[in-house]
Amino acid sequence: MDFARSRMVAPNIEYVTETGSTNSDLISKALNLPDFSVLVAGFQSAGRGRAGREWLAPAGSSLFVSVLLKPEGVTPTRFSWLPLMAGLAMNHAVSQMIAPNRSNLKWPNDVLVGEQKLSGVLSELVPDLSGVVVGAGLNVLQSQDQLPIENATSLLLSGASETDIDVVLAEYLTKLKELYSKFVSANGDAVASGLRYSVIENCGTLNRRVKAVMPGDTEVFGEAVGIDDSGRLILLREDTGQLLPVAAGDIVHLRHN
Ligand code: BTN
C-alpha cells in the first residue's frame, strides 16, 4: 500500500502491515514526531476502543489510522474538542460516499449510519501534554458476520460509492486538516472557529432521549439538549429535572422523540 492520495494531504504518513495498536505506537513516538504525523496499519492485533474495550477487524477489511495533533498556541484545556473534531471529520468524509443525511455523529465521536456504528475514535493525551493522538477505526469492507457487534455496519454494507481505503483515508485527512487549521488559527476557540456549530449540526444525539452510562457505571436518563463550550453533552435529567454536563460516558440512544 503506498497511500499515494493520502500522502498528498499528509506527507508524514507511515504504513505498517501489522501492529498492536496504532494509537500506542504513535503515543510512544509522539515527542519526536511533527504535528499531523499519521500512522496507518493493515491489521491491529491489540486494537483498543473507548472505555477499555477492544477494537477488532480482519486484516485489510478496515481503516486503522492514528493522527498526532500538536496544536501550537492552544491550551490543553481546549484539547477536549480534538476527539469531537475527528468524529466530525470522519462523518463529513463518509457522508459524501453514502446517500445524503444517512450518517450522523453520536456524541462524542462515533459515526452512525442510521443507528448502526460505522466508525469510532479513541483519543489519548501524549505524555508531555503537547497534544493528542486521535485514532479512528472505520469499517470499510466487512460483511455482517465479520463485524464484532450486530449493531454495526461497514461502508460496503451501507452501499457506499467508495471503498478504496486510500481514497477514504485521503478524504478523512482532508476534512480533519481543514477543521484543525481553523481550530488552531482560532487558538482552540471552538465557537470562533465554527467547530462547535458544525458538531451540533451533525450530531444525531441532540434532541434524543438517551441513557448516559457514566464512569463507574452509574446510569442517567434524560434528553440531550446541547453541547457546551467544552464539547460536553448537556443532559436534561429525567430524575431531577436538572441540567447535567457529561464530559465522559457512553451514550445509548433511546426512542426518537
Ligand atoms: C471506539 O471504541 O469506538 C473507538 C475505536 C478506535 C479504534 C482505533 S483503530 C486505530 C486506533 N488504534 C487503536 O488501538 N484504536 C484506534
Coordinates of C-alpha atoms and ligand atoms in Angstrom, one line a residue:
M1 CA 0.0 0.0 0.0
D2 CA 1.6 3.3 -1.0
F3 CA -1.3 5.6 0.1
A4 CA -0.4 8.0 -2.7
R5 CA -3.6 10.1 -2.4
S6 CA -3.4 10.3 1.4
R7 CA 0.3 11.2 1.3
M8 CA -0.7 14.3 -0.8
V9 CA -2.8 15.5 2.1
A10 CA -0.4 14.4 4.9
P11 CA 3.2 13.9 3.8
N12 CA 4.1 12.3 7.2
I13 CA 2.3 9.0 6.8
E14 CA 3.8 5.7 7.9
Y15 CA 2.1 2.5 6.9
V16 CA 2.7 -0.8 8.7
T17 CA 1.1 -4.1 7.6
E18 CA 0.5 -5.1 11.2
T19 CA 1.0 -3.8 14.7
G20 CA -0.6 -4.0 18.1
S21 CA -2.3 -0.6 18.2
T22 CA -1.5 2.5 16.0
N23 CA -2.5 4.7 19.0
S24 CA 0.0 3.1 21.3
D25 CA 2.8 3.2 18.6
L26 CA 2.2 6.9 17.9
I27 CA 2.0 7.9 21.5
S28 CA 5.3 6.2 22.2
K29 CA 7.0 8.2 19.4
A30 CA 5.0 11.4 19.8
L31 CA 7.7 13.5 21.4
N32 CA 9.9 13.1 18.3
L33 CA 7.3 13.5 15.6
P34 CA 5.9 16.6 14.0
D35 CA 2.3 17.8 14.1
F36 CA -0.1 15.9 11.9
S37 CA 2.0 12.7 11.7
V38 CA -0.1 9.8 10.6
L39 CA 0.2 6.1 11.3
V40 CA -1.9 3.5 9.3
A41 CA -2.0 -0.2 9.8
G42 CA -3.3 -3.0 7.7
F43 CA -4.1 -5.0 10.8
Q44 CA -4.1 -4.4 14.6
S45 CA -3.6 -7.4 16.9
A46 CA -4.4 -5.4 20.1
G47 CA -6.6 -2.6 18.8
R48 CA -8.1 -0.5 21.6
G49 CA -11.5 1.2 21.8
R50 CA -13.1 3.6 24.2
A51 CA -13.7 2.7 27.8
G52 CA -11.1 -0.1 27.8
R53 CA -12.9 -2.1 25.1
E54 CA -11.1 -3.8 22.2
W55 CA -11.4 -2.8 18.5
L56 CA -11.3 -5.8 16.2
A57 CA -11.4 -6.2 12.4
P58 CA -10.0 -8.7 10.0
A59 CA -6.8 -7.8 8.1
G60 CA -7.3 -5.5 5.1
S61 CA -11.0 -5.1 5.9
S62 CA -10.9 -1.8 7.6
L63 CA -9.1 1.5 8.2
F64 CA -7.0 1.8 11.3
V65 CA -5.5 5.3 11.5
S66 CA -4.0 7.5 14.2
V67 CA -3.1 11.1 13.8
L68 CA -0.8 13.1 16.1
L69 CA -2.2 16.6 16.7
K70 CA 0.1 19.1 18.5
P71 CA -1.8 22.3 18.2
E72 CA 0.6 25.1 18.7
G73 CA -0.8 28.0 20.7
V74 CA -3.7 26.0 22.0
T75 CA -4.0 25.5 25.8
P76 CA -4.5 21.8 26.8
T77 CA -7.8 22.7 28.4
R78 CA -9.2 23.1 24.8
F79 CA -7.9 19.7 23.7
S80 CA -11.3 18.2 24.7
W81 CA -12.5 19.4 21.2
L82 CA -10.0 17.3 19.3
P83 CA -11.9 13.9 19.6
L84 CA -15.1 15.6 18.5
M85 CA -13.3 17.1 15.6
A86 CA -12.0 13.7 14.5
G87 CA -15.5 12.2 14.6
L88 CA -16.9 15.2 12.6
A89 CA -14.1 14.9 10.0
M90 CA -15.0 11.2 9.6
N91 CA -18.7 11.9 9.3
H92 CA -18.0 14.6 6.6
A93 CA -15.8 12.1 4.7
V94 CA -18.2 9.2 4.7
S95 CA -21.3 11.2 4.2
Q96 CA -20.1 12.0 0.7
M97 CA -19.8 8.3 -0.1
I98 CA -23.2 7.1 1.2
A99 CA -26.6 8.6 0.5
P100 CA -27.0 12.2 1.9
N101 CA -28.1 12.5 5.5
R102 CA -27.8 8.8 6.3
S103 CA -24.7 9.2 8.5
N104 CA -24.5 11.2 11.7
L105 CA -22.4 11.7 14.8
K106 CA -23.3 10.0 18.0
W107 CA -21.7 12.1 20.8
P108 CA -18.8 12.3 21.3
N109 CA -17.4 10.8 18.1
D110 CA -19.0 7.7 16.7
V111 CA -20.2 7.8 13.2
L112 CA -23.5 6.0 12.7
V113 CA -25.4 5.0 9.6
G114 CA -29.0 5.1 10.8
E115 CA -28.3 3.6 14.3
Q116 CA -25.5 1.3 13.2
K117 CA -21.9 2.1 14.1
L118 CA -19.6 2.7 11.2
S119 CA -16.6 4.3 12.9
G120 CA -15.2 5.1 16.3
V121 CA -12.5 7.3 17.7
L122 CA -10.1 6.8 20.6
S123 CA -8.2 9.9 21.7
E124 CA -5.3 9.9 24.1
L125 CA -3.1 12.6 25.5
V126 CA 0.6 12.5 24.7
P127 CA 2.9 12.1 27.7
D128 CA 4.2 15.7 27.8
L129 CA 0.7 17.1 27.2
S130 CA 1.8 18.8 24.0
G131 CA -1.0 17.2 22.1
V132 CA -3.4 14.3 21.5
V133 CA -3.4 11.2 19.3
V134 CA -6.7 10.7 17.7
G135 CA -7.2 7.1 16.5
A136 CA -10.0 6.2 14.2
G137 CA -11.3 2.8 13.2
L138 CA -13.6 2.7 10.2
N139 CA -15.4 -0.4 9.0
V140 CA -14.8 -0.5 5.2
L141 CA -15.2 -3.9 3.6
Q142 CA -16.6 -6.1 6.3
S143 CA -19.6 -8.4 5.8
Q144 CA -22.1 -8.5 8.6
D145 CA -20.6 -11.7 10.1
Q146 CA -17.1 -10.0 10.2
L147 CA -18.4 -7.2 12.4
P148 CA -18.0 -7.6 16.1
I149 CA -21.5 -6.5 17.1
E150 CA -24.8 -6.8 15.3
N151 CA -25.4 -3.1 15.6
A152 CA -22.5 -2.2 13.3
T153 CA -22.1 -1.6 9.6
S154 CA -19.4 -1.1 7.0
L155 CA -19.1 1.2 4.0
L156 CA -19.6 -1.8 1.8
L157 CA -22.8 -2.8 3.7
S158 CA -24.0 0.8 3.6
G159 CA -23.9 0.8 -0.3
A160 CA -21.0 3.4 -0.3
S161 CA -19.8 4.7 -3.7
E162 CA -16.2 4.3 -2.5
T163 CA -14.5 1.5 -0.6
D164 CA -10.8 2.1 -1.5
I165 CA -9.0 2.6 1.8
D166 CA -6.5 5.2 0.4
V167 CA -9.4 7.3 -1.1
V168 CA -11.4 7.1 2.1
L169 CA -8.3 8.0 4.2
A170 CA -7.4 10.9 2.0
E171 CA -11.0 12.3 2.4
Y172 CA -10.8 11.9 6.2
L173 CA -7.4 13.6 6.4
T174 CA -8.5 16.4 4.1
K175 CA -11.6 17.1 6.4
L176 CA -9.5 16.7 9.5
K177 CA -6.9 19.1 8.2
E178 CA -9.5 21.7 7.3
L179 CA -11.2 21.7 10.7
Y180 CA -7.8 21.5 12.5
S181 CA -6.3 24.5 10.7
K182 CA -9.4 26.7 11.5
F183 CA -9.3 25.5 15.1
V184 CA -5.5 26.2 15.6
S185 CA -5.9 29.6 13.8
A186 CA -8.6 30.5 16.4
N187 CA -6.2 29.4 19.2
G188 CA -8.5 26.5 20.0
D189 CA -11.7 28.6 20.4
A190 CA -14.3 26.1 19.2
V191 CA -17.0 28.8 18.9
A192 CA -14.9 31.3 16.9
S193 CA -13.6 28.5 14.6
G194 CA -17.1 27.2 13.8
L195 CA -16.3 23.8 15.2
R196 CA -19.0 23.8 17.9
Y197 CA -21.6 24.8 15.4
S198 CA -20.6 22.1 13.0
V199 CA -20.6 19.4 15.6
I200 CA -24.1 20.5 16.8
E201 CA -25.3 20.5 13.2
N202 CA -24.1 16.9 12.5
C203 CA -24.9 15.4 15.9
G204 CA -27.7 12.9 15.9
T205 CA -27.7 12.6 19.7
L206 CA -29.2 16.0 20.2
N207 CA -33.0 16.2 20.9
R208 CA -33.0 12.5 21.7
R209 CA -33.8 10.6 24.8
V210 CA -30.6 8.9 25.9
K211 CA -29.1 6.8 28.6
A212 CA -25.7 8.0 29.8
V213 CA -23.5 5.3 31.3
M214 CA -21.1 7.3 33.4
P215 CA -17.6 6.2 34.6
G216 CA -18.3 3.9 37.5
D217 CA -21.4 2.5 35.6
T218 CA -24.0 4.9 37.0
E219 CA -26.8 5.3 34.5
V220 CA -28.6 8.6 33.9
F221 CA -31.6 9.0 31.7
G222 CA -32.5 12.3 30.1
E223 CA -32.8 14.3 26.9
A224 CA -29.7 15.5 25.1
V225 CA -30.3 19.2 24.9
G226 CA -27.0 20.8 23.9
I227 CA -23.2 20.7 23.6
D228 CA -21.4 23.3 25.7
D229 CA -18.3 25.3 25.0
S230 CA -16.0 22.5 26.2
G231 CA -17.7 19.9 24.0
R232 CA -19.6 18.3 26.8
L233 CA -23.1 16.9 26.2
I234 CA -25.8 18.6 28.2
L235 CA -28.5 16.3 29.5
L236 CA -31.8 17.3 31.0
R237 CA -32.1 14.7 33.6
E238 CA -35.4 12.9 34.0
D239 CA -34.9 12.2 37.7
T240 CA -34.1 15.7 38.9
G241 CA -35.1 18.0 36.1
Q242 CA -31.6 19.5 36.3
L243 CA -29.0 20.0 33.6
L244 CA -26.0 17.7 33.7
P245 CA -22.9 18.2 31.6
V246 CA -21.4 14.9 30.5
A247 CA -17.7 15.0 29.7
A248 CA -17.0 11.3 29.5
G249 CA -19.5 8.5 29.3
D250 CA -21.2 6.1 27.0
I251 CA -24.4 7.3 25.4
V252 CA -27.1 5.0 24.4
H253 CA -29.8 6.4 22.0
L254 CA -33.3 5.5 23.2
R255 CA -36.6 6.1 21.4
H256 CA -36.9 9.0 18.9
N257 CA -38.9 11.9 20.5
Ligands
BTN1 C1 -14.3 3.1 19.9 O1 -14.4 2.4 20.9 O2 -15.4 3.4 19.2 C2 -13.0 3.7 19.4 C3 -12.3 2.8 18.4 C4 -11.0 3.3 18.0 C5 -10.2 2.3 17.2 C6 -9.0 2.9 16.5 S1 -8.3 1.9 15.3 C7 -6.9 3.0 15.2 C8 -6.6 3.4 16.6 N1 -5.7 2.4 17.3 C9 -6.3 1.8 18.3 O3 -5.8 0.9 19.0 N2 -7.6 2.3 18.4 C10 -7.9 3.3 17.5

